[in-house]
Amino acid sequence: MRTTIPDEILDRVAEKFRMLGDPTRLVILRALMAGEKNVGMVVTETGQGQANVSKHLKLLAEAGMVRRRKEGLQVFYSLGDPLVEDLCELVCGTIVREAQADVERNRKILKTWGGRS
Amino acid sequence: MRTTIPDEILDRVAEKFRMLGDPTRLVILRALMAGEKNVGMVVTETGQGQANVSKHLKLLAEAGMVRRRKEGLQVFYSLGDPLVEDLCELVCGTIVREAQADVERNRKILKTWGGRS
DNA sequence: TTGAAAAATTCCTGACTGGCTATATAGTTC
DNA sequence: GAACTATATAGCCAGTCAGGAATTTTTCAA
């Protein structure tokens, strides 16, 4: 039996997912998956504006999905726990499976109805 | 080595997460975790308005996270694949760990600085 | 102290979205 | 067909949020 989501943490669960529900944030997190980076590096790597990156990193840090370390002028961010990677891997796997199912379905359709153009 | 998120599916990954990033949708999905239900049952179980539930279910179905089956007047929805449950379980586990860490931290603070009131 | 660099913050705007009410559609029963 | 039920849809409003430009804060170096 699987445990259900307790009411008390529903909002926090939603918050975590909401943080991952934005493509720009995913790109930022993907950049951090390769290792700790400062804001400037994330900016150049993602092509996003500095203000935007800073804002997103703040949100991610507040949600506890990213760690913050200050060193002189620069601030370094890194993934806090493997949760993010695990979640992304699961979802990516599902999407790949969906794509494969699509391909298979189309292959059958073509086999039955398709001819040479 | 972990595979990174391919650019081509970034938006779809974000969409899946975005679907889970709303407390109401989580409640709806939680209801479906117990098994297939028609819209009316989900409405009474979640306490949400009928129009809202219908809209959310439509979104979830479009995102491929919920299956739709029509039977006479009623429409039954069910979880399509175990992805949702897996994701929720992971996040819940993390939040519980965070809470435990908080408790532990506070315990130490009290042990050092706290006295009897 | 002045200047420069990195990051954060503020303000603004446009787009999106959750929830509501009312209405429409589809299917059943009489 | 008329009445009824279950679900879907349309329209509206308020709140939220991503992105950009400009400014501020923080820190280091000269």
CSV table of C-alpha atoms (C1' of nucleotides) in Angstrom, one decimal:
chain,number,residue,atom,x,y,z
A,1,MET,CA,0.0,0.0,0.0
A,2,ARG,CA,1.3,3.4,-1.0
A,3,THR,CA,1.0,6.3,1.4
A,4,THR,CA,-1.2,9.1,0.2
A,5,ILE,CA,-0.1,12.8,0.3
A,6,PRO,CA,-0.9,14.2,3.8
A,7,ASP,CA,-3.1,17.3,3.7
A,8,GLU,CA,-0.6,19.2,5.8
A,9,ILE,CA,2.2,19.1,3.2
A,10,LEU,CA,0.0,19.4,0.1
A,11,ASP,CA,1.0,23.0,-0.5
A,12,ARG,CA,4.7,22.3,-0.1
A,13,VAL,CA,4.5,19.4,-2.5
A,14,ALA,CA,2.8,21.6,-5.0
A,15,GLU,CA,5.4,24.2,-4.5
A,16,LYS,CA,8.2,21.8,-5.3
A,17,PHE,CA,6.5,20.7,-8.5
A,18,ARG,CA,5.7,24.3,-9.4
A,19,MET,CA,9.4,25.2,-9.2
A,20,LEU,CA,10.1,22.5,-11.8
A,21,GLY,CA,7.1,23.6,-14.0
A,22,ASP,CA,8.9,26.3,-15.8
A,23,PRO,CA,11.3,25.7,-18.8
A,24,THR,CA,13.7,28.4,-17.8
A,25,ARG,CA,14.1,27.1,-14.3
A,26,LEU,CA,14.6,23.6,-15.8
A,27,VAL,CA,17.4,25.0,-18.0
A,28,ILE,CA,19.0,26.6,-14.9
A,29,LEU,CA,18.8,23.4,-12.9
A,30,ARG,CA,20.2,21.5,-15.8
A,31,ALA,CA,23.1,23.8,-15.8
A,32,LEU,CA,23.7,23.1,-12.1
A,33,MET,CA,23.5,19.4,-12.6
A,34,ALA,CA,27.0,19.6,-14.1
A,35,GLY,CA,28.2,21.1,-10.9
A,36,GLU,CA,28.3,24.2,-8.8
A,37,LYS,CA,28.2,27.5,-10.8
A,38,ASN,CA,28.1,31.2,-10.0
A,39,VAL,CA,25.3,33.4,-11.3
A,40,GLY,CA,27.3,34.8,-14.2
A,41,MET,CA,28.1,31.3,-15.5
A,42,VAL,CA,24.4,30.3,-15.3
A,43,VAL,CA,23.5,33.5,-17.2
A,44,THR,CA,25.9,32.9,-20.1
A,45,GLU,CA,25.0,29.2,-20.2
A,46,THR,CA,21.3,29.7,-20.3
A,47,GLY,CA,21.2,32.9,-22.4
A,48,GLN,CA,18.7,34.4,-19.9
A,49,GLY,CA,19.0,37.9,-18.5
A,50,GLN,CA,20.9,38.4,-15.3
A,51,ALA,CA,17.9,39.7,-13.3
A,52,ASN,CA,15.8,36.8,-14.4
A,53,VAL,CA,18.4,34.2,-13.5
A,54,SER,CA,18.9,35.8,-10.1
A,55,LYS,CA,15.2,35.8,-9.4
A,56,HIS,CA,14.8,32.2,-10.4
A,57,LEU,CA,17.7,31.1,-8.3
A,58,LYS,CA,16.3,32.9,-5.4
A,59,LEU,CA,12.9,31.1,-5.8
A,60,LEU,CA,14.7,27.8,-6.1
A,61,ALA,CA,16.8,28.5,-3.0
A,62,GLU,CA,13.7,29.4,-1.0
A,63,ALA,CA,12.0,26.2,-2.1
A,64,GLY,CA,15.1,24.3,-0.8
A,65,MET,CA,16.0,22.9,-4.2
A,66,VAL,CA,19.3,24.8,-4.5
A,67,ARG,CA,22.1,25.6,-2.2
A,68,ARG,CA,23.7,29.1,-2.0
A,69,ARG,CA,27.3,29.8,-1.2
A,70,LYS,CA,28.8,33.3,-1.2
A,71,GLU,CA,32.5,33.8,-2.0
A,72,GLY,CA,33.7,37.3,-2.4
A,73,LEU,CA,31.9,39.0,-5.2
A,74,GLN,CA,30.4,35.9,-6.5
A,75,VAL,CA,27.5,33.7,-5.3
A,76,PHE,CA,27.7,30.0,-6.2
A,77,TYR,CA,24.6,27.8,-6.5
A,78,SER,CA,24.4,24.1,-6.5
A,79,LEU,CA,21.8,21.3,-6.3
A,80,GLY,CA,21.0,20.6,-2.7
A,81,ASP,CA,19.8,17.0,-2.9
A,82,PRO,CA,19.4,14.5,-5.6
A,83,LEU,CA,15.6,15.0,-5.7
A,84,VAL,CA,15.7,17.2,-8.7
A,85,GLU,CA,17.7,14.8,-10.8
A,86,ASP,CA,15.5,11.9,-9.8
A,87,LEU,CA,12.3,13.7,-10.6
A,88,CYS,CA,13.6,14.8,-14.0
A,89,GLU,CA,14.9,11.4,-14.9
A,90,LEU,CA,11.5,9.9,-14.1
A,91,VAL,CA,9.6,12.4,-16.2
A,92,CYS,CA,12.1,12.2,-19.1
A,93,GLY,CA,11.7,8.5,-19.1
A,94,THR,CA,8.0,8.7,-19.3
A,95,ILE,CA,8.1,11.2,-22.2
A,96,VAL,CA,10.5,9.0,-24.1
A,97,ARG,CA,8.2,6.1,-23.6
A,98,GLU,CA,5.2,8.2,-24.8
A,99,ALA,CA,7.2,9.2,-27.9
A,100,GLN,CA,8.1,5.5,-28.6
A,101,ALA,CA,4.4,4.6,-28.3
A,102,ASP,CA,3.5,7.3,-30.8
A,103,VAL,CA,6.1,6.1,-33.2
A,104,GLU,CA,4.9,2.5,-32.9
A,105,ARG,CA,1.3,3.6,-33.4
A,106,ASN,CA,2.1,5.6,-36.5
A,107,ARG,CA,4.2,2.7,-37.8
A,108,LYS,CA,1.2,0.4,-37.7
A,109,ILE,CA,-1.0,3.0,-39.4
A,110,LEU,CA,1.5,3.4,-42.2
A,111,LYS,CA,1.9,-0.4,-42.5
A,112,THR,CA,-1.9,-0.8,-43.0
A,113,TRP,CA,-2.8,2.4,-44.9
A,114,GLY,CA,0.3,4.0,-46.2
A,115,GLY,CA,1.7,3.6,-49.7
A,116,ARG,CA,4.6,5.0,-51.5
A,117,SER,CA,4.0,8.6,-52.4
B,1,MET,CA,26.6,9.4,-15.7
B,2,ARG,CA,23.2,10.8,-15.7
B,3,THR,CA,21.5,11.8,-18.9
B,4,THR,CA,20.6,15.5,-19.1
B,5,ILE,CA,17.2,16.8,-20.2
B,6,PRO,CA,17.2,17.1,-24.0
B,7,ASP,CA,16.2,20.5,-25.3
B,8,GLU,CA,13.4,19.1,-27.5
B,9,ILE,CA,11.4,17.8,-24.5
B,10,LEU,CA,12.1,20.6,-22.1
B,11,ASP,CA,8.6,22.1,-22.5
B,12,ARG,CA,6.9,18.8,-22.1
B,13,VAL,CA,8.8,18.0,-19.0
B,14,ALA,CA,7.9,21.4,-17.6
B,15,GLU,CA,4.3,20.8,-18.5
B,16,LYS,CA,4.2,17.6,-16.6
B,17,PHE,CA,5.6,19.3,-13.5
B,18,ARG,CA,3.3,22.2,-13.9
B,19,MET,CA,0.3,19.9,-13.9
B,20,LEU,CA,1.5,18.7,-10.5
B,21,GLY,CA,2.2,22.2,-9.2
B,22,ASP,CA,-1.3,23.0,-8.1
B,23,PRO,CA,-2.7,21.8,-4.8
B,24,THR,CA,-6.2,21.3,-6.2
B,25,ARG,CA,-4.9,19.1,-9.0
B,26,LEU,CA,-2.9,17.2,-6.4
B,27,VAL,CA,-6.0,16.6,-4.4
B,28,ILE,CA,-7.8,15.4,-7.5
B,29,LEU,CA,-4.9,13.0,-8.4
B,30,ARG,CA,-4.8,11.8,-4.9
B,31,ALA,CA,-8.5,10.9,-5.1
B,32,LEU,CA,-7.8,8.9,-8.3
B,33,MET,CA,-4.9,7.1,-6.6
B,34,ALA,CA,-7.5,5.1,-4.8
B,35,GLY,CA,-9.0,4.0,-8.1
B,36,GLU,CA,-11.0,5.1,-11.0
B,37,LYS,CA,-13.7,7.6,-10.3
B,38,ASN,CA,-16.3,9.6,-12.2
B,39,VAL,CA,-16.4,13.3,-12.1
B,40,GLY,CA,-19.2,13.5,-9.6
B,41,MET,CA,-17.3,11.4,-7.1
B,42,VAL,CA,-14.2,13.5,-7.5
B,43,VAL,CA,-16.3,16.7,-7.0
B,44,THR,CA,-17.8,15.5,-3.7
B,45,GLU,CA,-14.5,14.0,-2.5
B,46,THR,CA,-12.5,17.1,-3.2
B,47,GLY,CA,-15.1,19.7,-2.3
B,48,GLN,CA,-14.3,21.7,-5.4
B,49,GLY,CA,-16.8,23.0,-7.9
B,50,GLN,CA,-17.9,20.8,-10.7
B,51,ALA,CA,-16.7,23.2,-13.5
B,52,ASN,CA,-13.3,23.4,-11.8
B,53,VAL,CA,-12.9,19.7,-11.5
B,54,SER,CA,-13.9,19.1,-15.0
B,55,LYS,CA,-11.4,21.7,-16.3
B,56,HIS,CA,-8.6,20.3,-14.2
B,57,LEU,CA,-9.4,16.8,-15.4
B,58,LYS,CA,-9.3,17.9,-18.9
B,59,LEU,CA,-5.9,19.5,-18.4
B,60,LEU,CA,-4.6,16.4,-16.8
B,61,ALA,CA,-5.9,14.2,-19.6
B,62,GLU,CA,-4.4,16.4,-22.2
B,63,ALA,CA,-1.1,16.2,-20.4
B,64,GLY,CA,-1.4,12.4,-20.6
B,65,MET,CA,-1.5,12.0,-16.8
B,66,VAL,CA,-5.0,10.7,-16.6
B,67,ARG,CA,-7.1,8.3,-18.6
B,68,ARG,CA,-10.7,9.1,-19.7
B,69,ARG,CA,-13.4,6.5,-20.1
B,70,LYS,CA,-17.0,7.4,-21.0
B,71,GLU,CA,-19.8,5.2,-19.9
B,72,GLY,CA,-23.3,6.5,-20.5
B,73,LEU,CA,-23.9,9.8,-18.8
B,74,GLN,CA,-20.8,9.5,-16.7
B,75,VAL,CA,-17.1,9.9,-17.4
B,76,PHE,CA,-14.6,8.0,-15.5
B,77,TYR,CA,-11.0,9.1,-14.9
B,78,SER,CA,-8.1,7.1,-13.7
B,79,LEU,CA,-4.3,7.4,-13.4
B,80,GLY,CA,-2.7,6.5,-16.7
B,81,ASP,CA,0.7,5.4,-15.5
B,82,PRO,CA,2.5,5.1,-12.2
B,83,LEU,CA,4.5,8.2,-12.9
B,84,VAL,CA,2.3,10.4,-10.7
B,85,GLU,CA,2.5,8.2,-7.8
B,86,ASP,CA,6.3,7.8,-8.1
B,87,LEU,CA,6.8,11.5,-8.3
B,88,CYS,CA,4.6,12.3,-5.4
B,89,GLU,CA,6.3,9.7,-3.3
B,90,LEU,CA,9.7,11.1,-4.0
B,91,VAL,CA,8.7,14.6,-3.1
B,92,CYS,CA,6.8,13.6,0.0
B,93,GLY,CA,9.8,11.7,1.2
B,94,THR,CA,12.0,14.8,0.7
B,95,ILE,CA,9.6,17.0,2.6
B,96,VAL,CA,9.4,14.6,5.5
B,97,ARG,CA,13.2,14.5,5.6
B,98,GLU,CA,13.3,18.3,5.6
B,99,ALA,CA,10.9,18.4,8.4
B,100,GLN,CA,12.9,15.9,10.4
B,101,ALA,CA,16.0,18.0,9.9
B,102,ASP,CA,14.2,21.0,11.2
B,103,VAL,CA,13.1,19.2,14.2
B,104,GLU,CA,16.6,18.0,14.9
B,105,ARG,CA,18.0,21.4,14.5
B,106,ASN,CA,15.5,22.9,16.8
B,107,ARG,CA,16.1,20.2,19.3
B,108,LYS,CA,19.8,21.0,19.4
B,109,ILE,CA,19.1,24.7,19.8
B,110,LEU,CA,16.8,24.0,22.7
B,111,LYS,CA,19.3,21.7,24.3
B,112,THR,CA,21.9,24.4,24.3
B,113,TRP,CA,19.9,27.5,24.9
B,114,GLY,CA,16.5,26.5,26.1
B,115,GLY,CA,15.4,26.4,29.8
B,116,ARG,CA,12.2,25.7,31.6
B,117,SER,CA,9.6,28.4,31.1
C,1,DT,C1',37.9,57.4,-1.4
C,2,DT,C1',36.9,56.1,-5.9
C,3,DG,C1',35.9,52.9,-9.3
C,4,DA,C1',34.6,48.5,-11.0
C,5,DA,C1',32.4,44.0,-11.0
C,6,DA,C1',28.7,40.6,-9.4
C,7,DA,C1',24.5,39.9,-7.8
C,8,DA,C1',20.1,41.4,-5.9
C,9,DT,C1',16.1,44.3,-6.0
C,10,DT,C1',12.5,47.3,-7.8
C,11,DC,C1',9.2,48.5,-11.0
C,12,DC,C1',6.6,47.7,-15.0
C,13,DT,C1',3.9,45.1,-18.4
C,14,DG,C1',1.8,41.4,-20.7
C,15,DA,C1',0.3,36.7,-20.4
C,16,DC,C1',-1.6,33.1,-18.1
C,17,DT,C1',-4.6,30.7,-14.9
C,18,DG,C1',-7.7,29.2,-10.9
C,19,DG,C1',-12.2,29.6,-9.5
C,20,DC,C1',-16.9,31.3,-10.1
C,21,DT,C1',-21.5,31.6,-12.5
C,22,DA,C1',-24.2,30.6,-16.2
C,23,DT,C1',-25.0,28.0,-20.1
C,24,DA,C1',-24.5,24.3,-23.5
C,25,DT,C1',-24.0,19.5,-24.7
C,26,DA,C1',-24.8,14.7,-24.4
C,27,DG,C1',-27.1,10.7,-22.8
C,28,DT,C1',-31.1,8.5,-20.2
C,29,DT,C1',-35.8,7.8,-18.9
C,30,DC,C1',-40.5,8.5,-19.2
D,1,DG,C1',-40.3,14.8,-27.7
D,2,DA,C1',-40.0,16.6,-22.6
D,3,DA,C1',-37.8,16.3,-18.4
D,4,DC,C1',-33.7,15.1,-16.0
D,5,DT,C1',-28.8,14.1,-15.0
D,6,DA,C1',-23.8,14.2,-15.7
D,7,DT,C1',-20.3,16.6,-17.8
D,8,DA,C1',-18.3,20.1,-20.5
D,9,DT,C1',-17.7,24.8,-22.0
D,10,DA,C1',-17.8,29.9,-22.2
D,11,DG,C1',-17.1,34.2,-20.0
D,12,DC,C1',-15.4,36.9,-16.4
D,13,DC,C1',-12.4,38.5,-12.6
D,14,DA,C1',-8.6,38.6,-9.5
D,15,DG,C1',-4.3,37.1,-8.4
D,16,DT,C1',0.2,35.4,-10.0
D,17,DC,C1',4.3,35.3,-12.5
D,18,DA,C1',7.9,35.5,-16.2
D,19,DG,C1',10.7,38.8,-18.5
D,20,DG,C1',13.1,43.2,-19.3
D,21,DA,C1',15.2,47.8,-17.9
D,22,DA,C1',17.0,50.5,-14.6
D,23,DT,C1',18.8,50.9,-10.0
D,24,DT,C1',20.8,49.4,-5.7
D,25,DT,C1',23.6,46.7,-2.7
D,26,DT,C1',27.8,44.3,-1.7
D,27,DT,C1',32.5,43.4,-2.2
D,28,DC,C1',37.0,43.9,-3.9
D,29,DA,C1',40.9,46.5,-5.8
D,30,DA,C1',43.6,50.6,-6.8
